[in-house]
PDB file of C-alpha atoms in Angstrom:
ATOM      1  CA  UNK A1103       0.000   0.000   0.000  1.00 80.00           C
ATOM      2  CA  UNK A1104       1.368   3.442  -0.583  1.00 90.00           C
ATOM      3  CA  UNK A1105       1.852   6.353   1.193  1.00 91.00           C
ATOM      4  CA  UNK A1106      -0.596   8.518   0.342  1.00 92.00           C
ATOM      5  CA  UNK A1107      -3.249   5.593   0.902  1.00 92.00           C
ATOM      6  CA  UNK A1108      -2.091   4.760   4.482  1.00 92.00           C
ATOM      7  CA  UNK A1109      -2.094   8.644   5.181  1.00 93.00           C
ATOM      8  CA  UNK A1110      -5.746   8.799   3.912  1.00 94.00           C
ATOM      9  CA  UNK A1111      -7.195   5.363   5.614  1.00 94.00           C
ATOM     10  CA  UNK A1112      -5.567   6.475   9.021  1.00 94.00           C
ATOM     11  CA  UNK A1113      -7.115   9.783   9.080  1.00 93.00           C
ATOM     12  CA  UNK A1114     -10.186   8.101   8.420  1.00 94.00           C
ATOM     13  CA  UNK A1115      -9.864   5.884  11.602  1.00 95.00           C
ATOM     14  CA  UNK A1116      -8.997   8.493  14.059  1.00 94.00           C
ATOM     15  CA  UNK A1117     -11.701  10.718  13.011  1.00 92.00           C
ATOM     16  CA  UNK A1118     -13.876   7.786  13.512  1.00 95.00           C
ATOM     17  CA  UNK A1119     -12.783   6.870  16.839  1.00 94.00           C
ATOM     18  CA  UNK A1120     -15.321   8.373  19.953  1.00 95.00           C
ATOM     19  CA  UNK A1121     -13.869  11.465  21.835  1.00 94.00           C
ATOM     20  CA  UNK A1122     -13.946   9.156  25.001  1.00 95.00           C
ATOM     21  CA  UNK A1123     -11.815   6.283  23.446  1.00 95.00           C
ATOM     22  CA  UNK A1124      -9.360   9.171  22.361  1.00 94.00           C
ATOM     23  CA  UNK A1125      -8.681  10.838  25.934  1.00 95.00           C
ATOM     24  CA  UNK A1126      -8.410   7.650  27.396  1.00 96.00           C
ATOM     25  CA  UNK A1127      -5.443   6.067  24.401  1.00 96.00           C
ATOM     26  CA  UNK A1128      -4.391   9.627  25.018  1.00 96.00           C
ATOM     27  CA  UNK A1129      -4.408   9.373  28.937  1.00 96.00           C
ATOM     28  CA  UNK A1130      -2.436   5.777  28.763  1.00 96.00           C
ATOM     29  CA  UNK A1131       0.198   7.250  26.646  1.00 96.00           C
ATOM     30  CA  UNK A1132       0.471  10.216  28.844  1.00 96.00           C
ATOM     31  CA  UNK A1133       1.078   7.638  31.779  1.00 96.00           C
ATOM     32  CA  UNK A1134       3.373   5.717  30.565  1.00 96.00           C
ATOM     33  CA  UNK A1135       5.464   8.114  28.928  1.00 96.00           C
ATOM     34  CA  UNK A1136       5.627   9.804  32.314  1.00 95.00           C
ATOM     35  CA  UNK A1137       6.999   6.816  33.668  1.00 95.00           C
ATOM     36  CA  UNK A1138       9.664   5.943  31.052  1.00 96.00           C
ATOM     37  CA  UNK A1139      10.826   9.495  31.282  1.00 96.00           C
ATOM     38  CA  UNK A1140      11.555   9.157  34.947  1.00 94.00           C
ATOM     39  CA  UNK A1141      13.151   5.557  34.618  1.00 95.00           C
ATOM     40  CA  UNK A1142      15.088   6.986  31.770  1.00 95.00           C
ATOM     41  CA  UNK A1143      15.885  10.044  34.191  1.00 95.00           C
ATOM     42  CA  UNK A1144      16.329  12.090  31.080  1.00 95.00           C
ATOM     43  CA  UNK A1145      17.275  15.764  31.599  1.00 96.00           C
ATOM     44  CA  UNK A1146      15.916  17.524  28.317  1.00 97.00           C
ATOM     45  CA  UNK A1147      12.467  15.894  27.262  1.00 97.00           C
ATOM     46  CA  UNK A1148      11.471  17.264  23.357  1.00 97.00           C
ATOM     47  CA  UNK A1149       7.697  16.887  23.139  1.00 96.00           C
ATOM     48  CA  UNK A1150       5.296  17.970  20.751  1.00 92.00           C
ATOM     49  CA  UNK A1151       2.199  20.488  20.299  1.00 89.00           C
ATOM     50  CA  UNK A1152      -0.441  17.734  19.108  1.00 90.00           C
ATOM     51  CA  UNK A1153      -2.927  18.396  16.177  1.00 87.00           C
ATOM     52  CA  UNK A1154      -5.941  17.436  16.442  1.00 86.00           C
ATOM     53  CA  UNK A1155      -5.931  13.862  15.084  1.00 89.00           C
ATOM     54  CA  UNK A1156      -2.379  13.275  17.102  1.00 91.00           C
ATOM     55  CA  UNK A1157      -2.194  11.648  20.644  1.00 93.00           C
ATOM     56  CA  UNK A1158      -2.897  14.504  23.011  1.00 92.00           C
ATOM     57  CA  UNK A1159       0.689  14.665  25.192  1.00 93.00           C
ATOM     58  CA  UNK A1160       0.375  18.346  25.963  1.00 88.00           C
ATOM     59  CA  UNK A1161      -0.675  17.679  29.303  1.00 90.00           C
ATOM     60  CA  UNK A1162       2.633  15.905  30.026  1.00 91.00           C
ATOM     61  CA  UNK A1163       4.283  19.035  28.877  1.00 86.00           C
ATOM     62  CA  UNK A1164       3.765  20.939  32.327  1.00 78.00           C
ATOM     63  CA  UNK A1165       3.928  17.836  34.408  1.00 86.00           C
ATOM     64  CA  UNK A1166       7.822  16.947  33.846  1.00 91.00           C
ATOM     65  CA  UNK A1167      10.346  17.716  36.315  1.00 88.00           C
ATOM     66  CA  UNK A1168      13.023  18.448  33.684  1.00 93.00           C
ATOM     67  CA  UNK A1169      13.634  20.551  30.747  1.00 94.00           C
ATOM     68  CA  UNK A1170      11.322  20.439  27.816  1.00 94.00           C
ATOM     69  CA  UNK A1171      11.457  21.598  24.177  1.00 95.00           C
ATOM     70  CA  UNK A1172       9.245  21.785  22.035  1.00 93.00           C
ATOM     71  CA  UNK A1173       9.347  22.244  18.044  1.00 93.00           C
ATOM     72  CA  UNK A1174       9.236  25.464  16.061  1.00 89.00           C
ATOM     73  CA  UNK A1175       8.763  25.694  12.350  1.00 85.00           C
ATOM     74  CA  UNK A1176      11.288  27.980  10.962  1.00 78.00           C
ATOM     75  CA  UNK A1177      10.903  29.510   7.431  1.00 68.00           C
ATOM     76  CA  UNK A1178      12.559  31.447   4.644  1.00 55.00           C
ATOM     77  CA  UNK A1179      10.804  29.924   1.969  1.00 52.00           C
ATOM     78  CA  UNK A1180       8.685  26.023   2.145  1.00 56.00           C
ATOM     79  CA  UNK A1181      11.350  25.120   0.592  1.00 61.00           C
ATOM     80  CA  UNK A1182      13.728  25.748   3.237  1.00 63.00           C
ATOM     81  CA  UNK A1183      11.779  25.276   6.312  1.00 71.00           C
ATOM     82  CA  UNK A1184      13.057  23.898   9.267  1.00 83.00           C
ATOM     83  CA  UNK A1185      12.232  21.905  12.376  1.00 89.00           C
ATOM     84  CA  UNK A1186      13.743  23.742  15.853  1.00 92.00           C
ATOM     85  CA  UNK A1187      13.242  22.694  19.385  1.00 93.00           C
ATOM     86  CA  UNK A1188      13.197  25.448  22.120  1.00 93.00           C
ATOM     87  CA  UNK A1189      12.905  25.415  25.597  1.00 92.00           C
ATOM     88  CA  UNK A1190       8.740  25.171  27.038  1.00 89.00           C
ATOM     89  CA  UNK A1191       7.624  28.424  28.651  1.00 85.00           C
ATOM     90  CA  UNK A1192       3.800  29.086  29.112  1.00 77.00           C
ATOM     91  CA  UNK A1193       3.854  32.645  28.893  1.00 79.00           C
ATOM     92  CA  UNK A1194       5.964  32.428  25.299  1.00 79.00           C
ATOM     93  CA  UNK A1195       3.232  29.632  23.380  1.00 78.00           C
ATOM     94  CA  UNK A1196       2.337  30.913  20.258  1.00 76.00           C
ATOM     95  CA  UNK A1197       0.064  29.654  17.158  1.00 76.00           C
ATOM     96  CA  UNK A1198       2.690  28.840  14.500  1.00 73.00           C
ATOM     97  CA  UNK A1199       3.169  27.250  11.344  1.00 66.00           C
ATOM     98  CA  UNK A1200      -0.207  24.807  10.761  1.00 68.00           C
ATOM     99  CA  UNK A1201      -1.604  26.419  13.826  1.00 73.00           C
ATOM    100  CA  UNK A1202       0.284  24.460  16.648  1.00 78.00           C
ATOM    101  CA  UNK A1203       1.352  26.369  19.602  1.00 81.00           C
ATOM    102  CA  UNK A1204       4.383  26.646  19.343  1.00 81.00           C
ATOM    103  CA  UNK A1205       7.345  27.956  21.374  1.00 82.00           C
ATOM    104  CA  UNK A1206       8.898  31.427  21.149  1.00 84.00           C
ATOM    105  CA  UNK A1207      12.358  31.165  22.871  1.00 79.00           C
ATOM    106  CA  UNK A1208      15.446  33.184  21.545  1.00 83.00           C
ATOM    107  CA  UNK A1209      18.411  29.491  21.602  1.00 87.00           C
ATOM    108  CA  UNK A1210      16.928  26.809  19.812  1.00 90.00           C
ATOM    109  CA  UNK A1211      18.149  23.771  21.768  1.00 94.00           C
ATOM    110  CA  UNK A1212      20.993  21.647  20.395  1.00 95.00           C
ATOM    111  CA  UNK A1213      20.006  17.942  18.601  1.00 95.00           C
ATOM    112  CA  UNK A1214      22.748  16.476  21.464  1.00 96.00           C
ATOM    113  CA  UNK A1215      21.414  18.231  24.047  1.00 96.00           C
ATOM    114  CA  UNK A1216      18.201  16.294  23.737  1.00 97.00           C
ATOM    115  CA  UNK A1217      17.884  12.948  25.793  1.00 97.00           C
ATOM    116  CA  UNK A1218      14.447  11.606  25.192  1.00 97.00           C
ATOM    117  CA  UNK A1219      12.167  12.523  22.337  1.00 97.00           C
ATOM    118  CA  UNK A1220       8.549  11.851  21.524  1.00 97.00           C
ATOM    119  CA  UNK A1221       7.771  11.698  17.716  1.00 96.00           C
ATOM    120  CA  UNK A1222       3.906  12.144  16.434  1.00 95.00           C
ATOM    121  CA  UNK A1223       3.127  10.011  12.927  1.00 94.00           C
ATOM    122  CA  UNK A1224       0.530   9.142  10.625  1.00 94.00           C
ATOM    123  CA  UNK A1225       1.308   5.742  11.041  1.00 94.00           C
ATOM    124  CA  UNK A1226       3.863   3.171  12.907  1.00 94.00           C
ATOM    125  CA  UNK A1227       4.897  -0.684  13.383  1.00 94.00           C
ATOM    126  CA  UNK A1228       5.311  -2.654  16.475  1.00 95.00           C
ATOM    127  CA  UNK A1229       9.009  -2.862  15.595  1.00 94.00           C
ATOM    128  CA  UNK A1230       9.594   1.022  15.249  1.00 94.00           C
ATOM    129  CA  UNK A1231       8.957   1.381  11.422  1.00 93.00           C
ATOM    130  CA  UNK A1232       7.125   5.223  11.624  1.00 94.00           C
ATOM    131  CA  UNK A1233       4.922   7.195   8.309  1.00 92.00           C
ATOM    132  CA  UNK A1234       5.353  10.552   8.931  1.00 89.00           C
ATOM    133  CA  UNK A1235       2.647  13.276   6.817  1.00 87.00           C
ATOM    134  CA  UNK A1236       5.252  13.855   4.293  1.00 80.00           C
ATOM    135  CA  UNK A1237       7.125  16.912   5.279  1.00 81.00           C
ATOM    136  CA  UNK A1238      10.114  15.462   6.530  1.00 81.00           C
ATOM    137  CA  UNK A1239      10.802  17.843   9.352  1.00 87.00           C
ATOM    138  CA  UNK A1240      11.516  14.919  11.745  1.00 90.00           C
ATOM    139  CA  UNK A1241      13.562  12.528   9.422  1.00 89.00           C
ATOM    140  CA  UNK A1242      15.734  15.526   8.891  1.00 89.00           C
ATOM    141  CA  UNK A1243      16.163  16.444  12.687  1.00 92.00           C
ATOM    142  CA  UNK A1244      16.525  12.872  13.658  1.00 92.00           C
ATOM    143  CA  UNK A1245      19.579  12.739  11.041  1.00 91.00           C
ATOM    144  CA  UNK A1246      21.374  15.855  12.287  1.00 91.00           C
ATOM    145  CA  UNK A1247      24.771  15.483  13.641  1.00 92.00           C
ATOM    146  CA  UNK A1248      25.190  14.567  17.194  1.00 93.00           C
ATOM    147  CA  UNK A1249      21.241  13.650  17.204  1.00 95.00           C
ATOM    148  CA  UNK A1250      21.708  10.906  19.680  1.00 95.00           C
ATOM    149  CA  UNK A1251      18.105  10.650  21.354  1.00 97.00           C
ATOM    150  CA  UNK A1252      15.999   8.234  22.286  1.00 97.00           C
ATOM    151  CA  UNK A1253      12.772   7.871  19.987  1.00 97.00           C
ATOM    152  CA  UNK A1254       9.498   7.284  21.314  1.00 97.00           C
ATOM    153  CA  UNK A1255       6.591   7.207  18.668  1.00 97.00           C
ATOM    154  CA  UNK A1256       3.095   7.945  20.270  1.00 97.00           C
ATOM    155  CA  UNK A1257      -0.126   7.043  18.643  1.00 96.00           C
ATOM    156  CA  UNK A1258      -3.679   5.690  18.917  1.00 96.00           C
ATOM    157  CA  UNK A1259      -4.183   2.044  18.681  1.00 95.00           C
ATOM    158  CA  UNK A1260      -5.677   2.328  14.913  1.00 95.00           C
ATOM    159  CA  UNK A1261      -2.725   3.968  13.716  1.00 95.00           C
ATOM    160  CA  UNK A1262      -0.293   1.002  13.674  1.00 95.00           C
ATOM    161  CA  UNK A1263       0.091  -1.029  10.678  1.00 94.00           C
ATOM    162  CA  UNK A1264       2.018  -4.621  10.318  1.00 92.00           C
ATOM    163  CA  UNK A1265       4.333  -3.145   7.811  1.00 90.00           C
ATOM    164  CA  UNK A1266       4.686   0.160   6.312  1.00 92.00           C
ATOM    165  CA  UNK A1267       7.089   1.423   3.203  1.00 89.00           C
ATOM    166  CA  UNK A1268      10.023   2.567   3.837  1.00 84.00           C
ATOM    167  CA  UNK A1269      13.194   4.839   2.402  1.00 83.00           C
ATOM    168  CA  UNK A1270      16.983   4.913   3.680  1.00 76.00           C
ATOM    169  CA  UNK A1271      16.489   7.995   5.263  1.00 78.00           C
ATOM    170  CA  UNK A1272      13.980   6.802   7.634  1.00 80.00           C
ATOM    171  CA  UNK A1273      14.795   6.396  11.682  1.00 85.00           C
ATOM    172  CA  UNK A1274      12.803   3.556  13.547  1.00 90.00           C
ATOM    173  CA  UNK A1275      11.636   4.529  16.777  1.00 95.00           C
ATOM    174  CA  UNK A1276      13.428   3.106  19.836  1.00 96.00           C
ATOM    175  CA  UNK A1277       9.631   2.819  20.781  1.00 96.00           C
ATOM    176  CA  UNK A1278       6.229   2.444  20.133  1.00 97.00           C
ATOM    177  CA  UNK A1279       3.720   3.574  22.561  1.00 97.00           C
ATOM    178  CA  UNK A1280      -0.359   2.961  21.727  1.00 94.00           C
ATOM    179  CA  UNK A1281      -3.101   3.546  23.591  1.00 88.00           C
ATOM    180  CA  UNK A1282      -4.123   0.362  24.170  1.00 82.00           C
TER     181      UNK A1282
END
């Protein structure tokens, strides 16, 4: 199956699934991020601003006793857009590029600095395999020198897949967390 198919029939099944079933996959990955964070005792957590059909994590966001970054789209041109992470403050969120809040911090925050980072997707495998929507703003950051991270995709149960298509540039996850 290709891309573009996977993208579509995903979509489909999250906008299908009740708002009750969501918070709760949404509440389990929450948890046990939480808790792999703390075993991991990472010191600078990157996280996401969800979309709407993403695994809600922003409540994690205030929650962590560490340092958390969050992504920034930066932008001359679509063509030469970028993917930054900058430190969390909630008096500096701001609606960004495709209306995700979005950080407003002066530094971005170094690829090695970061210890632990969760990764949204369309799509991902049990073994780490992850469909991204096509942008590549995190198969670029996760191949940017000194990137040394560990990967955590997040999604709702209907969004993994037995197998997906892959290219060289692609990064498996470390881990998949579903909210199962």
């Amino acid at each position: 199956m290709d891309k573009k198919t996977i993208r579509r029939e995903v979509k489909q099944a999250i906008l299908a699934l009740p708002a009750d079933v969501r918070k709760a996959e949404a509440e389990r990955v929450v948890e046990q991020l939480r808790r792999i964070i703390k075993e991991r005792r990472a010191e600078v957590v990157a996280l996401f601003s969800p979309l709407p059909d993403e695994i809600n994590i922003f409540p994690l966001v205030a929650s962590l006793d560490c340092r958390v970054a969050l992504p920034r789209i930066t932008a001359s041109s679509p063509e030469e857009s970028l993917m930054e992470f900058y430190d969390y403050s909630p008096e500096e969120i701001c609606d960004g590029a495709f209306g995700i809040r979005e950080p407003q911090g002066e530094r971005a925050v170094r690829a090695d600095e970061i210890d632990l980072m969760v990764v949204p997707g369309v799509a991902f495998t049990r073994s780490g395999e992850r469909l991204g929507r096509g942008r590549g703003y995190y198969d670029r950051y996760l191949a940017r020198e000194g990137f040394r991270a560990f990967c955590i995709g997040v999604c709702h149960s209907c969004q993994l897949r037995e197998s997906l298509p892959t290219e060289a540039f692609d990064r498996e996850m470390d881990m998949i967390i579903a909210g199962e």
